[in-house]
Amino acid sequence: MAGLQYTNLRDQALEVIRQALVSGEIRPGDIYSAAALANQLGVSSSPVREAMLTLVNQGLMEPVRNRGYRVVAMSEHDLDEVYEMRLLVEVPGTLRAAENATQEDLSRLAAVAAEIEEAAKEGDIVRFLDADRRFHLDLLALCGNQRLVNTVAALRDQTRLYGLESLADAGRLVDSAGEHRDFLAAIAERDTRRLETIVQRHLRHVRADWAGVDADN
């Protein structure tokens, strides 16, 4: 996991731990102590413990008495439900957001898309996940429904992406990163049908390639 560089240590610890959880660096079955993670991140235990308790409250981790915290396991059925929910919520949300997108919005998102591609080329999974999260949530925010954005953010956090490292090693993460420019091109052209197809395809990657499972399963 990356070290912490910012002043709000609790929020930064939460973000780093969440990314490690989503990427599969922190895995179900293992027990993680706040002290050990704090030592790894180079901070005191307090902000890390607060971050872990936040994840407990969100249902992503569970406390293990006198030992630390453990990731709540997600079954294939759980992940299928998250995928289905994201299709139901994120696809129409993105289409509505696209209707409101200005050229300024597209330019801002293009800079994030470039960051995603750069992270993919470098194999920097933590940075990739952070930029990918910002891209999609910032885009969705244009729909004007913060509850929808919060719902998608929570669903993203429940996803476990164990396949990113192998994709990065195989050089295929760059291909996935390029999809973000496809998003922006379809929005700029006001091509709703194409955008819907791109969003659906992207979510399939999240459930299949990124999660390290067969897309046909």
Short mmCIF file of C-alpha atoms in Angstrom, two decimals:
data_model
loop_
_atom_site.label_atom_id
_atom_site.label_comp_id
_atom_site.label_asym_id
_atom_site.label_seq_id
_atom_site.Cartn_x
_atom_site.Cartn_y
_atom_site.Cartn_z
CA MET A 1 0.00 0.00 0.00
CA ALA A 2 1.12 3.56 -0.69
CA GLY A 3 2.29 5.86 2.08
CA LEU A 4 0.19 8.79 3.28
CA GLN A 5 1.04 12.25 2.00
CA TYR A 6 -1.81 14.46 3.21
CA THR A 7 -2.97 16.16 6.40
CA ASN A 8 -6.33 14.48 6.95
CA LEU A 9 -4.88 11.15 7.97
CA ARG A 10 -8.13 9.43 8.85
CA ASP A 11 -9.65 10.10 5.40
CA GLN A 12 -6.40 9.26 3.66
CA ALA A 13 -6.06 6.02 5.61
CA LEU A 14 -9.66 5.16 4.75
CA GLU A 15 -9.03 5.72 1.05
CA VAL A 16 -5.80 3.70 0.97
CA ILE A 17 -7.34 0.80 2.91
CA ARG A 18 -10.47 0.88 0.76
CA GLN A 19 -8.38 0.72 -2.41
CA ALA A 20 -6.35 -2.17 -0.99
CA LEU A 21 -9.58 -3.96 -0.13
CA VAL A 22 -11.14 -3.41 -3.55
CA SER A 23 -7.96 -4.37 -5.41
CA GLY A 24 -7.67 -7.56 -3.39
CA GLU A 25 -4.42 -6.57 -1.67
CA ILE A 26 -6.35 -6.95 1.60
CA ARG A 27 -8.14 -10.27 1.33
CA PRO A 28 -10.91 -12.11 3.18
CA GLY A 29 -9.72 -14.61 5.78
CA ASP A 30 -6.68 -12.63 6.91
CA ILE A 31 -6.79 -10.52 10.05
CA TYR A 32 -5.33 -7.03 9.97
CA SER A 33 -4.43 -5.02 13.04
CA ALA A 34 -4.69 -1.24 13.06
CA ALA A 35 -1.19 -1.05 14.56
CA ALA A 36 0.37 -3.15 11.80
CA LEU A 37 -1.35 -1.18 9.02
CA ALA A 38 -0.44 2.10 10.71
CA ASN A 39 3.21 1.03 10.82
CA GLN A 40 3.04 0.15 7.12
CA LEU A 41 1.52 3.53 6.30
CA GLY A 42 3.89 5.43 8.58
CA VAL A 43 1.26 6.99 10.85
CA SER A 44 -0.12 6.48 14.35
CA SER A 45 -2.74 3.81 15.03
CA SER A 46 -5.56 6.24 15.79
CA PRO A 47 -6.48 7.40 12.24
CA VAL A 48 -6.11 3.86 10.90
CA ARG A 49 -8.37 2.47 13.64
CA GLU A 50 -10.96 5.16 12.85
CA ALA A 51 -10.77 4.23 9.17
CA MET A 52 -11.22 0.53 9.94
CA LEU A 53 -14.26 1.30 12.11
CA THR A 54 -15.75 3.27 9.25
CA LEU A 55 -15.37 0.22 7.01
CA VAL A 56 -16.99 -1.90 9.74
CA ASN A 57 -19.95 0.49 9.78
CA GLN A 58 -20.18 0.21 6.00
CA GLY A 59 -20.30 -3.58 6.25
CA LEU A 60 -17.00 -4.08 4.44
CA MET A 61 -14.98 -5.31 7.42
CA GLU A 62 -15.73 -6.96 10.76
CA PRO A 63 -13.89 -6.74 14.10
CA VAL A 64 -12.10 -9.80 15.46
CA ARG A 65 -11.91 -9.57 19.23
CA ASN A 66 -8.42 -8.74 20.53
CA ARG A 67 -6.87 -9.36 17.10
CA GLY A 68 -7.94 -6.72 14.61
CA TYR A 69 -10.24 -6.60 11.60
CA ARG A 70 -11.21 -8.99 8.83
CA VAL A 71 -12.71 -8.36 5.40
CA VAL A 72 -16.32 -9.47 5.08
CA ALA A 73 -16.24 -12.20 2.43
CA MET A 74 -18.22 -11.69 -0.78
CA SER A 75 -19.55 -14.74 -2.59
CA GLU A 76 -19.88 -14.95 -6.37
CA HIS A 77 -23.62 -14.48 -5.83
CA ASP A 78 -22.95 -11.31 -3.83
CA LEU A 79 -20.76 -9.94 -6.60
CA ASP A 80 -23.39 -10.83 -9.21
CA GLU A 81 -25.94 -8.85 -7.18
CA VAL A 82 -23.59 -5.86 -7.01
CA TYR A 83 -23.06 -6.09 -10.78
CA GLU A 84 -26.81 -6.22 -11.41
CA MET A 85 -27.41 -3.26 -9.12
CA ARG A 86 -24.73 -1.23 -10.87
CA LEU A 87 -26.31 -1.98 -14.24
CA LEU A 88 -29.70 -0.84 -12.96
CA VAL A 89 -28.40 2.35 -11.36
CA GLU A 90 -25.16 3.34 -13.08
CA VAL A 91 -26.20 2.96 -16.71
CA PRO A 92 -29.22 5.33 -16.62
CA GLY A 93 -27.35 7.61 -14.22
CA THR A 94 -24.47 7.96 -16.68
CA LEU A 95 -26.84 8.59 -19.57
CA ARG A 96 -28.55 11.37 -17.63
CA ALA A 97 -25.20 12.83 -16.61
CA ALA A 98 -24.13 12.86 -20.26
CA GLU A 99 -27.08 15.07 -21.12
CA ASN A 100 -25.79 17.71 -18.68
CA ALA A 101 -22.09 17.49 -19.55
CA THR A 102 -20.48 20.70 -20.79
CA GLN A 103 -17.27 21.06 -22.75
CA GLU A 104 -15.60 22.20 -19.54
CA ASP A 105 -16.78 19.00 -17.83
CA LEU A 106 -15.42 16.89 -20.67
CA SER A 107 -12.05 18.63 -20.54
CA ARG A 108 -11.82 18.07 -16.79
CA LEU A 109 -12.74 14.39 -17.16
CA ALA A 110 -10.29 13.99 -20.05
CA ALA A 111 -7.48 14.96 -17.67
CA VAL A 112 -8.60 12.22 -15.27
CA ALA A 113 -8.85 9.74 -18.16
CA ALA A 114 -5.24 10.57 -19.06
CA GLU A 115 -4.23 9.93 -15.45
CA ILE A 116 -5.96 6.53 -15.59
CA GLU A 117 -4.04 5.62 -18.74
CA GLU A 118 -0.74 6.77 -17.27
CA ALA A 119 -1.33 4.69 -14.13
CA ALA A 120 -2.23 1.67 -16.28
CA LYS A 121 0.98 2.00 -18.31
CA GLU A 122 3.01 2.18 -15.09
CA GLY A 123 1.11 -0.75 -13.55
CA ASP A 124 0.21 1.49 -10.59
CA ILE A 125 -3.00 -0.22 -9.46
CA VAL A 126 -3.62 2.05 -6.46
CA ARG A 127 -3.40 5.19 -8.58
CA PHE A 128 -5.43 3.51 -11.32
CA LEU A 129 -8.25 2.71 -8.90
CA ASP A 130 -8.21 6.19 -7.38
CA ALA A 131 -8.41 7.91 -10.78
CA ASP A 132 -11.01 5.44 -12.08
CA ARG A 133 -13.19 6.10 -9.03
CA ARG A 134 -12.88 9.86 -9.47
CA PHE A 135 -13.70 9.64 -13.17
CA HIS A 136 -16.91 7.67 -12.78
CA LEU A 137 -18.21 9.40 -9.67
CA ASP A 138 -17.42 12.86 -11.05
CA LEU A 139 -19.19 11.94 -14.27
CA LEU A 140 -22.19 10.58 -12.42
CA ALA A 141 -22.36 13.73 -10.29
CA LEU A 142 -23.41 15.61 -13.44
CA CYS A 143 -26.78 13.83 -13.25
CA GLY A 144 -27.60 16.05 -10.27
CA ASN A 145 -28.60 13.21 -7.95
CA GLN A 146 -26.16 12.89 -5.06
CA ARG A 147 -28.00 9.89 -3.59
CA LEU A 148 -27.44 8.02 -6.84
CA VAL A 149 -23.74 8.92 -6.75
CA ASN A 150 -23.47 7.76 -3.12
CA THR A 151 -25.23 4.49 -4.00
CA VAL A 152 -22.82 3.75 -6.84
CA ALA A 153 -19.85 4.68 -4.63
CA ALA A 154 -21.04 2.18 -2.00
CA LEU A 155 -21.57 -0.52 -4.64
CA ARG A 156 -18.07 0.08 -6.03
CA ASP A 157 -16.63 -0.38 -2.55
CA GLN A 158 -18.33 -3.77 -2.24
CA THR A 159 -16.68 -5.05 -5.42
CA ARG A 160 -13.56 -7.18 -5.08
CA LEU A 161 -11.15 -6.79 -7.99
CA TYR A 162 -8.61 -9.59 -7.78
CA GLY A 163 -7.68 -9.59 -11.47
CA LEU A 164 -6.16 -6.13 -11.85
CA GLU A 165 -2.64 -7.19 -10.95
CA SER A 166 -2.60 -9.97 -13.55
CA LEU A 167 -4.07 -7.61 -16.15
CA ALA A 168 -1.36 -5.08 -15.39
CA ASP A 169 1.33 -7.76 -15.66
CA ALA A 170 -0.08 -8.87 -19.01
CA GLY A 171 -0.31 -5.30 -20.32
CA ARG A 172 -4.09 -5.50 -20.70
CA LEU A 173 -4.90 -2.85 -18.12
CA VAL A 174 -4.02 -0.21 -20.70
CA ASP A 175 -6.82 -1.45 -22.96
CA SER A 176 -9.32 -1.12 -20.14
CA ALA A 177 -8.01 2.36 -19.32
CA GLY A 178 -8.69 3.44 -22.90
CA GLU A 179 -12.41 2.84 -22.43
CA HIS A 180 -12.65 6.10 -20.50
CA ARG A 181 -11.84 8.06 -23.64
CA ASP A 182 -14.60 6.10 -25.36
CA PHE A 183 -16.99 7.37 -22.69
CA LEU A 184 -16.01 10.96 -23.40
CA ALA A 185 -16.14 10.58 -27.18
CA ALA A 186 -19.67 9.15 -27.04
CA ILE A 187 -20.78 11.95 -24.70
CA ALA A 188 -19.25 14.63 -26.92
CA GLU A 189 -21.07 13.16 -29.93
CA ARG A 190 -24.32 12.85 -27.94
CA ASP A 191 -24.44 9.21 -29.03
CA THR A 192 -26.67 7.78 -26.29
CA ARG A 193 -26.87 4.28 -27.71
CA ARG A 194 -23.11 3.99 -28.05
CA LEU A 195 -22.59 5.35 -24.54
CA GLU A 196 -25.01 2.82 -23.07
CA THR A 197 -23.11 0.00 -24.76
CA ILE A 198 -19.77 1.33 -23.47
CA VAL A 199 -21.03 1.59 -19.87
CA GLN A 200 -22.43 -1.94 -19.98
CA ARG A 201 -19.18 -3.28 -21.43
CA HIS A 202 -17.13 -1.47 -18.80
CA LEU A 203 -19.22 -2.95 -16.00
CA ARG A 204 -18.79 -6.43 -17.49
CA HIS A 205 -15.03 -5.91 -17.29
CA VAL A 206 -15.35 -4.97 -13.64
CA ARG A 207 -17.31 -8.14 -12.90
CA ALA A 208 -15.27 -10.47 -15.11
CA ASP A 209 -11.74 -9.46 -16.20
CA TRP A 210 -11.06 -7.20 -13.23
CA ALA A 211 -12.47 -9.69 -10.75
CA GLY A 212 -10.36 -12.49 -12.19
CA VAL A 213 -13.27 -14.67 -13.33
CA ASP A 214 -14.57 -15.89 -16.67
CA ALA A 215 -16.98 -13.41 -18.24
CA ASP A 216 -19.20 -16.26 -19.36
CA ASN A 217 -19.72 -17.56 -15.81
#
